[in-house]
Short mmCIF file of C-alpha atoms and ligand atoms in Angstrom, two decimals:
data_model
loop_
_atom_site.label_atom_id
_atom_site.label_comp_id
_atom_site.label_asym_id
_atom_site.label_seq_id
_atom_site.Cartn_x
_atom_site.Cartn_y
_atom_site.Cartn_z
CA MET A 1 -33.14 -14.37 -56.42
CA ALA A 2 -29.90 -15.97 -55.35
CA ARG A 3 -28.80 -18.85 -53.57
CA ILE A 4 -26.70 -17.43 -50.33
CA VAL A 5 -24.18 -19.28 -47.96
CA MET A 6 -24.13 -16.66 -44.81
CA LYS A 7 -21.57 -17.23 -42.16
CA PHE A 8 -20.94 -15.98 -39.04
CA GLY A 9 -17.92 -15.90 -36.88
CA GLY A 10 -17.80 -15.82 -32.82
CA THR A 11 -18.23 -12.35 -31.85
CA SER A 12 -21.12 -12.33 -34.18
CA VAL A 13 -23.04 -15.04 -32.12
CA ALA A 14 -21.22 -13.89 -28.97
CA ASP A 15 -24.72 -13.67 -26.74
CA LEU A 16 -28.08 -13.78 -27.22
CA ASP A 17 -28.73 -9.94 -28.66
CA ARG A 18 -25.89 -10.63 -31.11
CA ILE A 19 -27.98 -14.00 -31.96
CA ARG A 20 -31.20 -12.14 -32.38
CA ALA A 21 -29.43 -9.72 -34.77
CA VAL A 22 -27.95 -12.33 -36.96
CA ALA A 23 -31.40 -13.92 -37.39
CA GLY A 24 -32.30 -10.26 -38.50
CA ARG A 25 -29.92 -10.22 -41.00
CA VAL A 26 -30.79 -13.77 -41.96
CA ALA A 27 -34.10 -12.52 -42.26
CA ARG A 28 -33.66 -9.85 -44.71
CA GLU A 29 -32.19 -11.94 -47.28
CA VAL A 30 -35.26 -14.38 -47.06
CA GLU A 31 -37.56 -11.76 -47.06
CA ALA A 32 -35.70 -10.54 -50.51
CA GLY A 33 -36.19 -13.62 -51.74
CA HIS A 34 -33.26 -15.50 -51.81
CA GLU A 35 -32.50 -19.21 -50.60
CA VAL A 36 -30.27 -19.09 -47.67
CA ALA A 37 -27.99 -21.72 -45.16
CA VAL A 38 -26.33 -20.47 -42.77
CA VAL A 39 -23.25 -21.26 -40.90
CA VAL A 40 -21.95 -20.58 -37.73
CA SER A 41 -19.11 -20.39 -35.00
CA ALA A 42 -18.93 -21.30 -31.29
CA MET A 43 -19.35 -18.19 -29.13
CA ALA A 44 -16.74 -15.83 -28.99
CA GLY A 45 -14.21 -17.70 -26.37
CA GLU A 46 -16.06 -20.47 -26.08
CA THR A 47 -13.74 -22.54 -28.18
CA ASN A 48 -10.50 -21.51 -26.58
CA LYS A 49 -12.44 -22.63 -23.07
CA LEU A 50 -12.88 -25.82 -24.26
CA VAL A 51 -9.42 -26.59 -25.94
CA LYS A 52 -8.20 -25.32 -22.56
CA PHE A 53 -10.13 -28.32 -20.60
CA CYS A 54 -8.34 -30.49 -22.75
CA THR A 55 -5.08 -29.46 -22.26
CA ASP A 56 -4.94 -29.17 -18.68
CA LEU A 57 -6.20 -32.63 -18.17
CA SER A 58 -3.60 -33.92 -20.09
CA PRO A 59 -1.25 -31.82 -22.54
CA LEU A 60 -0.88 -34.83 -25.13
CA HIS A 61 -4.29 -35.83 -25.12
CA ASP A 62 -6.31 -38.16 -28.04
CA ALA A 63 -7.18 -36.04 -30.77
CA ARG A 64 -10.35 -38.08 -30.96
CA GLU A 65 -11.69 -37.11 -28.15
CA TYR A 66 -10.42 -33.12 -28.31
CA ASP A 67 -12.61 -33.48 -31.14
CA ALA A 68 -15.45 -34.71 -29.49
CA VAL A 69 -14.90 -31.50 -26.84
CA VAL A 70 -14.15 -28.64 -29.03
CA ALA A 71 -17.18 -29.52 -31.55
CA THR A 72 -19.73 -28.72 -28.88
CA GLY A 73 -19.32 -25.11 -28.89
CA GLU A 74 -20.93 -24.72 -32.73
CA GLN A 75 -23.66 -27.47 -31.89
CA VAL A 76 -24.81 -24.57 -29.03
CA THR A 77 -24.97 -21.80 -31.45
CA THR A 78 -26.78 -23.75 -34.14
CA GLY A 79 -29.79 -24.46 -32.05
CA LEU A 80 -30.07 -21.25 -30.49
CA LEU A 81 -30.04 -19.70 -33.93
CA ALA A 82 -32.62 -21.56 -35.12
CA ILE A 83 -34.71 -20.61 -32.20
CA ALA A 84 -34.40 -17.10 -32.96
CA LEU A 85 -35.15 -17.55 -36.47
CA GLN A 86 -38.36 -19.60 -35.57
CA GLN A 87 -38.84 -16.64 -32.98
CA ARG A 88 -39.17 -14.45 -36.25
CA GLY A 89 -41.43 -16.77 -37.98
CA ILE A 90 -38.71 -18.00 -40.30
CA ASN A 91 -38.41 -22.18 -40.84
CA ALA A 92 -35.00 -23.00 -39.85
CA ARG A 93 -33.48 -25.85 -38.49
CA SER A 94 -30.03 -26.97 -37.21
CA TRP A 95 -27.23 -29.15 -38.69
CA GLN A 96 -24.52 -30.49 -37.23
CA GLY A 97 -21.75 -31.96 -39.42
CA TRP A 98 -22.40 -35.61 -38.67
CA GLN A 99 -26.24 -34.65 -39.92
CA ILE A 100 -25.80 -33.31 -43.49
CA PRO A 101 -22.83 -35.44 -43.17
CA ILE A 102 -20.11 -33.39 -44.11
CA ARG A 103 -17.38 -36.31 -44.34
CA THR A 104 -13.50 -35.61 -43.63
CA ASP A 105 -10.43 -37.25 -43.73
CA GLY A 106 -9.20 -38.67 -40.37
CA GLY A 107 -6.98 -35.77 -39.71
CA HIS A 108 -8.44 -34.96 -36.24
CA GLY A 109 -7.87 -31.67 -34.69
CA LYS A 110 -7.28 -30.48 -38.39
CA ALA A 111 -9.24 -32.90 -40.41
CA ARG A 112 -9.89 -31.79 -44.62
CA ILE A 113 -13.53 -31.94 -45.89
CA ASP A 114 -13.57 -34.49 -48.62
CA ALA A 115 -17.42 -34.58 -49.43
CA ILE A 116 -20.29 -32.61 -48.42
CA ASP A 117 -23.70 -34.60 -49.37
CA SER A 118 -25.91 -31.51 -50.28
CA ALA A 119 -29.09 -33.52 -51.55
CA LEU A 120 -31.08 -32.97 -48.53
CA LEU A 121 -30.21 -29.63 -47.56
CA ILE A 122 -30.96 -28.14 -51.46
CA GLU A 123 -33.94 -30.11 -50.96
CA ARG A 124 -35.23 -28.12 -47.55
CA MET A 125 -33.66 -24.82 -49.10
CA ARG A 126 -35.93 -25.17 -52.05
CA GLN A 127 -38.85 -25.73 -49.60
CA GLY A 128 -38.42 -22.75 -47.78
CA GLN A 129 -36.38 -23.94 -44.72
CA ILE A 130 -33.26 -22.14 -43.58
CA PRO A 131 -30.62 -24.83 -42.91
CA VAL A 132 -28.41 -23.52 -39.69
CA VAL A 133 -24.91 -25.89 -40.11
CA ALA A 134 -22.26 -26.11 -37.44
CA GLY A 135 -18.85 -24.62 -38.52
CA PHE A 136 -15.78 -26.40 -37.97
CA GLN A 137 -17.06 -29.78 -37.82
CA GLY A 138 -16.95 -33.07 -39.76
CA ILE A 139 -17.59 -36.94 -39.66
CA GLY A 140 -14.49 -38.47 -40.21
CA PRO A 141 -14.23 -41.81 -41.79
CA ASP A 142 -14.04 -43.78 -38.42
CA ASN A 143 -17.60 -42.42 -37.73
CA ARG A 144 -16.34 -40.30 -35.18
CA VAL A 145 -16.52 -36.31 -35.00
CA THR A 146 -13.87 -34.42 -36.58
CA THR A 147 -12.70 -30.51 -36.27
CA LEU A 148 -11.26 -28.54 -39.13
CA GLY A 149 -8.25 -26.52 -37.50
CA ARG A 150 -9.00 -23.37 -35.70
CA GLY A 151 -10.98 -20.75 -37.78
CA GLY A 152 -12.37 -23.54 -39.61
CA SER A 153 -16.08 -22.56 -39.74
CA ASP A 154 -14.57 -19.90 -42.70
CA THR A 155 -13.70 -23.52 -44.71
CA SER A 156 -17.31 -25.09 -43.55
CA ALA A 157 -18.82 -22.07 -45.29
CA VAL A 158 -16.99 -22.02 -48.22
CA ALA A 159 -17.41 -25.53 -48.68
CA LEU A 160 -20.72 -25.57 -48.07
CA ALA A 161 -21.15 -22.82 -50.62
CA ALA A 162 -19.75 -25.12 -53.22
CA ALA A 163 -21.45 -28.10 -52.35
CA VAL A 164 -24.80 -26.39 -52.54
CA LYS A 165 -23.94 -23.97 -55.96
CA ALA A 166 -24.42 -21.19 -54.08
CA ASP A 167 -23.96 -17.97 -55.90
CA ARG A 168 -22.24 -16.10 -52.97
CA CYS A 169 -20.72 -16.78 -49.51
CA ASP A 170 -20.75 -13.93 -47.29
CA ILE A 171 -18.50 -14.10 -44.31
CA TYR A 172 -19.94 -11.83 -41.70
CA THR A 173 -17.13 -11.19 -38.84
CA ASP A 174 -16.16 -8.12 -36.32
CA VAL A 175 -14.44 -6.31 -38.99
CA ASP A 176 -16.02 -5.04 -42.28
CA GLY A 177 -13.76 -6.60 -44.67
CA VAL A 178 -9.87 -7.31 -45.57
CA TYR A 179 -7.74 -4.52 -44.71
CA THR A 180 -3.98 -4.20 -45.84
CA THR A 181 -3.15 -5.32 -42.06
CA ASP A 182 -5.02 -6.61 -39.02
CA PRO A 183 -6.66 -3.42 -37.89
CA ARG A 184 -6.64 -4.04 -34.54
CA ILE A 185 -2.77 -3.16 -34.51
CA VAL A 186 -2.57 -0.72 -37.29
CA PRO A 187 -5.18 1.82 -37.15
CA ARG A 188 -4.05 2.89 -39.91
CA ALA A 189 -4.96 0.17 -42.07
CA ARG A 190 -7.02 0.62 -45.28
CA LYS A 191 -10.03 -1.35 -46.39
CA LEU A 192 -9.46 -3.27 -49.71
CA ALA A 193 -12.35 -3.53 -51.88
CA THR A 194 -10.92 -6.47 -53.65
CA ILE A 195 -8.02 -8.84 -52.96
CA ALA A 196 -6.63 -11.52 -55.63
CA TYR A 197 -7.47 -14.56 -54.18
CA GLU A 198 -3.28 -15.39 -54.31
CA GLU A 199 -2.85 -12.73 -52.06
CA MET A 200 -5.59 -13.25 -49.84
CA LEU A 201 -4.09 -17.12 -49.20
CA GLU A 202 -0.60 -15.75 -48.51
CA MET A 203 -1.81 -13.38 -45.97
CA ALA A 204 -3.93 -15.75 -44.59
CA SER A 205 -1.06 -18.80 -44.78
CA LEU A 206 1.08 -16.05 -42.98
CA GLY A 207 -1.13 -15.33 -39.88
CA ALA A 208 -4.21 -12.78 -41.23
CA LYS A 209 -7.24 -14.62 -39.31
CA VAL A 210 -9.80 -12.88 -40.75
CA LEU A 211 -9.89 -16.00 -43.05
CA GLN A 212 -8.65 -19.81 -42.73
CA THR A 213 -6.10 -20.46 -45.32
CA ARG A 214 -8.20 -23.55 -46.61
CA SER A 215 -11.27 -21.66 -46.80
CA VAL A 216 -9.40 -19.49 -49.57
CA GLU A 217 -7.83 -22.17 -51.37
CA LEU A 218 -11.16 -23.73 -51.88
CA ALA A 219 -12.81 -20.92 -52.97
CA MET A 220 -9.91 -20.44 -55.39
CA LYS A 221 -10.53 -24.00 -56.68
CA ALA A 222 -14.23 -24.21 -56.83
CA ARG A 223 -14.83 -20.86 -57.66
CA VAL A 224 -16.79 -19.68 -54.94
CA ARG A 225 -17.53 -16.24 -54.51
CA VAL A 226 -16.92 -14.92 -51.02
CA GLN A 227 -17.17 -11.73 -49.66
CA VAL A 228 -15.93 -10.41 -46.25
CA LEU A 229 -18.36 -8.09 -44.56
CA SER A 230 -19.17 -6.58 -41.08
CA SER A 231 -21.92 -7.98 -39.12
CA PHE A 232 -21.96 -5.44 -36.91
CA GLU A 233 -22.51 -2.33 -39.68
CA ASP A 234 -25.18 -1.65 -41.97
CA ARG A 235 -24.21 0.26 -45.09
CA PRO A 236 -27.80 0.80 -47.05
CA GLY A 237 -27.16 1.90 -50.68
CA SER A 238 -23.87 0.10 -51.29
CA ASP A 239 -23.88 -3.27 -52.98
CA LEU A 240 -20.10 -4.01 -52.12
CA PRO A 241 -19.79 -3.06 -48.62
CA GLY A 242 -17.11 -5.79 -47.71
CA THR A 243 -14.16 -7.18 -49.36
CA LEU A 244 -14.30 -9.26 -52.55
CA LEU A 245 -12.30 -12.10 -53.23
CA VAL A 246 -11.46 -11.98 -57.23
CA ASP A 247 -9.26 -12.98 -59.81
CA GLU A 248 -5.89 -11.75 -60.36
CA ASP A 249 -6.49 -10.37 -63.96
CA GLU A 250 -9.37 -8.67 -62.34
CA ILE A 251 -7.40 -6.34 -60.21
CA VAL A 252 -6.18 -3.51 -62.77
CA GLU A 253 -3.33 -1.10 -60.64
CA LYS A 254 -1.58 -3.81 -58.68
CA PRO A 255 0.32 -2.65 -56.10
CA VAL A 256 3.88 -4.05 -55.36
CA VAL A 257 2.99 -4.46 -51.43
CA SER A 258 -0.70 -5.00 -50.99
CA GLY A 259 -0.44 -6.28 -47.27
CA ILE A 260 1.54 -7.03 -44.43
CA ALA A 261 0.83 -10.20 -42.29
CA TYR A 262 2.20 -11.52 -38.84
CA SER A 263 2.01 -14.61 -36.74
CA ARG A 264 2.70 -15.43 -33.15
CA ASP A 265 2.17 -19.00 -33.99
CA GLU A 266 5.72 -20.37 -34.49
CA ALA A 267 8.85 -21.23 -32.53
CA LYS A 268 12.12 -20.86 -32.89
CA ILE A 269 14.49 -24.21 -32.92
CA THR A 270 18.33 -24.07 -32.95
CA VAL A 271 20.18 -27.36 -33.59
CA ARG A 272 23.75 -26.48 -32.82
CA ARG A 273 27.11 -28.08 -33.67
CA VAL A 274 25.62 -30.53 -36.25
CA PRO A 275 28.55 -32.30 -38.22
CA ASP A 276 28.63 -30.28 -41.58
CA ARG A 277 28.15 -33.17 -43.84
CA PRO A 278 25.66 -34.20 -46.68
CA GLY A 279 22.49 -35.42 -45.59
CA ILE A 280 22.53 -34.01 -42.35
CA ALA A 281 19.50 -32.03 -43.08
CA ALA A 282 17.54 -34.63 -44.21
CA SER A 283 18.33 -36.73 -40.79
CA VAL A 284 17.13 -33.37 -38.93
CA PHE A 285 14.11 -32.91 -40.71
CA GLY A 286 13.61 -36.65 -41.38
CA VAL A 287 13.03 -37.17 -38.00
CA LEU A 288 10.21 -34.45 -38.03
CA ALA A 289 8.74 -35.23 -41.14
CA ALA A 290 8.02 -38.97 -39.77
CA SER A 291 6.07 -37.19 -37.02
CA ASN A 292 4.07 -34.90 -39.56
CA VAL A 293 5.77 -31.64 -38.19
CA ASN A 294 5.33 -28.53 -40.80
CA VAL A 295 8.67 -27.08 -40.55
CA ASP A 296 8.53 -23.66 -42.09
CA MET A 297 11.30 -21.10 -42.16
CA ILE A 298 14.84 -22.81 -42.39
CA VAL A 299 18.66 -21.33 -42.88
CA GLN A 300 22.06 -23.00 -41.98
CA ASN A 301 24.98 -21.38 -40.61
CA VAL A 302 28.38 -21.31 -42.40
CA SER A 303 30.19 -24.14 -41.23
CA GLU A 304 33.04 -23.78 -38.52
CA ASP A 305 35.66 -26.49 -37.98
CA GLY A 306 33.37 -28.78 -39.47
CA ASP A 307 30.39 -28.02 -37.78
CA THR A 308 27.32 -25.83 -38.37
CA ASP A 309 24.09 -24.59 -36.92
CA ILE A 310 20.80 -25.24 -38.23
CA THR A 311 17.75 -22.89 -37.47
CA PHE A 312 13.78 -23.21 -38.43
CA THR A 313 10.57 -22.47 -37.02
CA ILE A 314 7.71 -25.02 -36.16
CA PRO A 315 4.07 -24.48 -35.31
CA ARG A 316 4.30 -23.22 -31.64
CA LEU A 317 1.75 -25.42 -30.05
CA GLU A 318 3.71 -28.54 -31.35
CA LEU A 319 7.64 -27.14 -29.36
CA ARG A 320 7.19 -29.78 -26.41
CA ARG A 321 6.35 -32.46 -28.98
CA VAL A 322 9.25 -31.45 -31.13
CA ARG A 323 11.70 -30.73 -28.64
CA GLN A 324 11.40 -34.31 -27.38
CA LEU A 325 11.49 -35.84 -30.70
CA LEU A 326 14.69 -34.33 -31.53
CA GLU A 327 15.83 -35.05 -28.06
CA ASP A 328 15.26 -38.42 -28.55
CA ALA A 329 17.10 -38.53 -31.98
CA GLN A 330 20.23 -36.72 -30.44
CA GLY A 331 22.40 -39.72 -30.81
CA ARG A 332 21.15 -40.46 -34.48
CA ILE A 333 21.65 -36.72 -35.54
CA GLY A 334 24.81 -36.10 -33.50
CA TYR A 335 23.90 -32.79 -32.67
CA GLY A 336 25.82 -30.98 -29.65
CA LEU A 337 22.94 -28.53 -28.35
CA LEU A 338 19.02 -27.99 -29.03
CA LEU A 339 17.66 -24.75 -28.23
CA THR A 340 14.45 -23.57 -28.37
CA ASP A 341 12.74 -20.16 -28.54
CA PRO A 342 8.83 -19.52 -28.77
CA GLU A 343 8.96 -15.96 -28.19
CA VAL A 344 9.02 -15.05 -31.86
CA ALA A 345 6.71 -13.88 -34.53
CA LYS A 346 6.97 -13.73 -38.15
CA ILE A 347 6.15 -10.66 -40.15
CA SER A 348 5.49 -11.20 -43.65
CA VAL A 349 4.59 -8.28 -46.55
CA VAL A 350 2.44 -9.95 -49.55
CA GLY A 351 2.16 -8.53 -53.00
CA ILE A 352 1.61 -9.81 -56.35
CA GLY A 353 3.05 -6.82 -57.93
CA MET A 354 6.27 -7.95 -56.45
CA THR A 355 7.32 -10.25 -59.24
CA SER A 356 8.37 -7.46 -61.57
CA HIS A 357 10.20 -5.04 -59.20
CA SER A 358 13.24 -4.81 -57.51
CA GLY A 359 14.39 -3.53 -53.89
CA VAL A 360 10.91 -4.69 -52.13
CA ALA A 361 13.35 -6.96 -49.87
CA GLN A 362 15.81 -3.98 -48.97
CA THR A 363 12.55 -1.58 -48.02
CA MET A 364 11.87 -4.29 -45.21
CA PHE A 365 15.45 -4.95 -44.05
CA LYS A 366 15.80 -0.79 -43.90
CA ALA A 367 12.97 0.12 -42.00
CA LEU A 368 13.54 -2.77 -39.69
CA ALA A 369 16.94 -1.38 -39.09
CA GLU A 370 15.77 1.98 -38.69
CA ARG A 371 13.82 0.60 -35.66
CA SER A 372 17.01 -1.58 -34.48
CA ILE A 373 14.89 -4.79 -35.08
CA ASN A 374 17.41 -7.51 -35.61
CA ILE A 375 16.33 -9.90 -38.53
CA GLN A 376 16.57 -13.59 -37.14
CA VAL A 377 15.77 -15.52 -40.22
CA ILE A 378 14.54 -14.68 -43.79
CA SER A 379 12.48 -16.38 -46.07
CA THR A 380 10.95 -15.47 -49.35
CA SER A 381 8.69 -16.75 -52.24
CA GLU A 382 7.25 -15.13 -55.58
CA ILE A 383 4.90 -12.96 -53.88
CA LYS A 384 6.19 -12.38 -50.31
CA ILE A 385 9.17 -11.70 -48.18
CA SER A 386 9.02 -12.94 -44.60
CA VAL A 387 11.35 -12.11 -41.28
CA LEU A 388 11.22 -13.71 -38.02
CA VAL A 389 12.09 -11.12 -34.95
CA ALA A 390 11.57 -11.15 -31.52
CA GLU A 391 7.93 -11.31 -30.56
CA ASP A 392 8.03 -7.94 -28.35
CA TYR A 393 8.67 -6.05 -31.49
CA THR A 394 5.58 -7.11 -33.35
CA GLU A 395 3.18 -3.97 -33.43
CA LEU A 396 6.30 -1.78 -34.09
CA ALA A 397 7.35 -4.14 -37.24
CA VAL A 398 3.90 -4.12 -38.46
CA ARG A 399 3.23 -0.19 -38.14
CA ALA A 400 6.79 0.31 -39.15
CA LEU A 401 6.54 -1.71 -42.77
CA HIS A 402 2.94 -0.61 -43.42
CA THR A 403 4.32 2.77 -43.33
CA ALA A 404 7.56 1.94 -45.60
CA TYR A 405 5.23 0.40 -48.28
CA GLY A 406 2.70 3.51 -48.62
CA LEU A 407 0.27 1.38 -47.23
CA ASP A 408 -1.07 3.88 -44.33
CA GLY A 409 -4.33 5.54 -44.95
P1 ADP B 517 -14.53 -14.74 -36.70
O1 ADP B 517 -14.59 -14.88 -35.05
O2 ADP B 517 -15.33 -13.58 -37.13
O3 ADP B 517 -14.06 -15.87 -37.58
P2 ADP B 517 -11.47 -13.89 -36.46
O4 ADP B 517 -11.37 -13.23 -35.35
O5 ADP B 517 -11.53 -15.20 -36.66
O6 ADP B 517 -13.28 -13.61 -36.74
O7 ADP B 517 -11.19 -12.74 -37.93
C1 ADP B 517 -11.47 -11.64 -37.74
C2 ADP B 517 -9.96 -10.83 -37.42
O8 ADP B 517 -9.28 -11.12 -38.11
C3 ADP B 517 -10.21 -9.06 -36.82
O9 ADP B 517 -10.85 -9.00 -35.83
C4 ADP B 517 -8.88 -8.74 -37.48
O10 ADP B 517 -8.23 -8.50 -35.61
C5 ADP B 517 -7.88 -9.95 -37.50
N1 ADP B 517 -7.37 -9.56 -38.84
C6 ADP B 517 -6.22 -9.75 -39.03
N2 ADP B 517 -5.49 -9.72 -40.31
C7 ADP B 517 -6.49 -8.94 -40.85
C8 ADP B 517 -6.29 -8.48 -42.01
N3 ADP B 517 -5.60 -8.11 -42.61
N4 ADP B 517 -7.93 -7.81 -42.43
C9 ADP B 517 -9.14 -7.66 -41.58
N5 ADP B 517 -8.92 -8.42 -40.26
C10 ADP B 517 -7.69 -8.89 -39.83
N1 LIG B 518 -15.22 -21.97 -33.07
C1 LIG B 518 -14.09 -22.43 -33.87
C2 LIG B 518 -12.33 -21.78 -33.51
O1 LIG B 518 -12.57 -20.84 -32.63
C3 LIG B 518 -13.94 -22.12 -35.65
C4 LIG B 518 -14.07 -20.60 -36.19
O2 LIG B 518 -14.56 -20.02 -35.35
O3 LIG B 518 -14.16 -20.82 -37.32
O4 LIG B 518 -11.31 -22.15 -33.86
MG1 MG B 519 -12.09 -16.88 -37.80
#
C-alpha cells in the first residue's frame, strides 16, 4: 500500500465527462488499496476568464481581491470531483486551502506556501476518506485567500505530497510526460523517461509550462517523487508510463542538450542614452528592485560619446507598470529615450551535459543564423543558454534548435 497525491490539471477536469473519468482513475488507485489525496485545478479556461474579469474592471486592481476572484475556479472542481467520487460509492470530501489550512506568505497573486497542517488530512485518509484539495490557493497571514501564481496547482500538489509524506506525487496532464520541447509546437519532440530535477527546474523557469517552477524546486528540496503522466491515455502493463523526476547521478548518459524551452512571457526594454559612468546600472535597476520587478536578461552596449544603452527583459504582464516607474525616474536616472517591445520570445537550450562540452553556444548561433533569425540579447548559466528573438520566430527557432542538437525523434 502506498500513499499517493494525484493532481489533475485544467484540461483533465474541463467538463463533467472528464471529471467522471478522473473519478475513475482515482477509484482504481483506491481499489488497489492505496491512500489517496487529490489536488485539482480549475476547469480549462476558467482561470483565464476570471483573470480577465479583474483586468477588464481595472488594470491595476487590488491583488487581494484578484485572489478572491481567481481562487474560485478551483473551488468548483473540488466539489464536482467529490460528487463524482461519491457517485461511485467512494467516501470523498472537498477541501479549500483555508480549511486545511495551507498557509502562505502575503504575496497576493504569487504567494509562497509556508506550511500545510496535514494532521487532519492524514487522519481522514487513514479512515479511507479521499480529500479533494483545491490547488493554486492558500490563506495568507492577513487571513485572506491567496493564490500561488499561474500554474500553481502543481506546487500545491507537491507541497501536499511533502506534508502528508506521500510515496509519490502523480501530476496528470494533457501530455504523457515531459518532452524534449513543447510537443505542441514540435511534433518531433521526444518523451523523456526521466529528467534530472536541475534540468526540469531550468526548463520550467525558462517557460516549459508542464510544471510550475516552484513545484520542481519544492520536489527537489523535500525529496518528493514526482511523475508527469497523461490523464487521457492508459498503458496497461507499464509501471513507468510518464516522466519521472530523478537526481542527476541517476542519469547514466547525460546528453549535452536535453531540452529546448521558450517563453513569450517577457518584454524588452531599452533605456537609451544613459550617461556611461559608475553607478548607472545601479540607478536603473534600483528603481525596479524597489518595486519588486524581476529583471531577467541584461545587456549594456559599448559607450559612444560618454552615453550608453541598457537593454533588459521583464515580465510582460508588468510592462505598463515598469514603463511608468522608469518614466517617473527619468530625471533621476538621466536617460534620453525609453523603448519598449513586448513582441519578443526567449528561446533556451538546457542540459546538464553542457558543463563539460564546448561549442554548444556556437551550434545555437549557427542554427539561428541559417534561418536569418536575429539574436537581440544572450544570457547563459552553467546548464543553459538563452537568446531573445522576435516573437514571430518562436516556432521556427525552437524547431531549428531541436534539429540542430539532434533531438528530433
Ligand atoms: P495542466 O492544465 O494539466 O496543468 P499545462 O497546460 O499547465 O497543463 O501544462 C501542460 C502543457 O505544457 C502541455 O500541453 C504542453 O503544451 C506544455 N509544454 C511545454 N513544454 C513542454 C515539455 N517540454 N514537455 C511537455 N509539455 C510541455
Ligand atoms: N488554475 C490555475 C491556472 O490556470 C492553476 C493551475 O491550473 O495550476 O493558472
Ligand atoms: Mg499547469
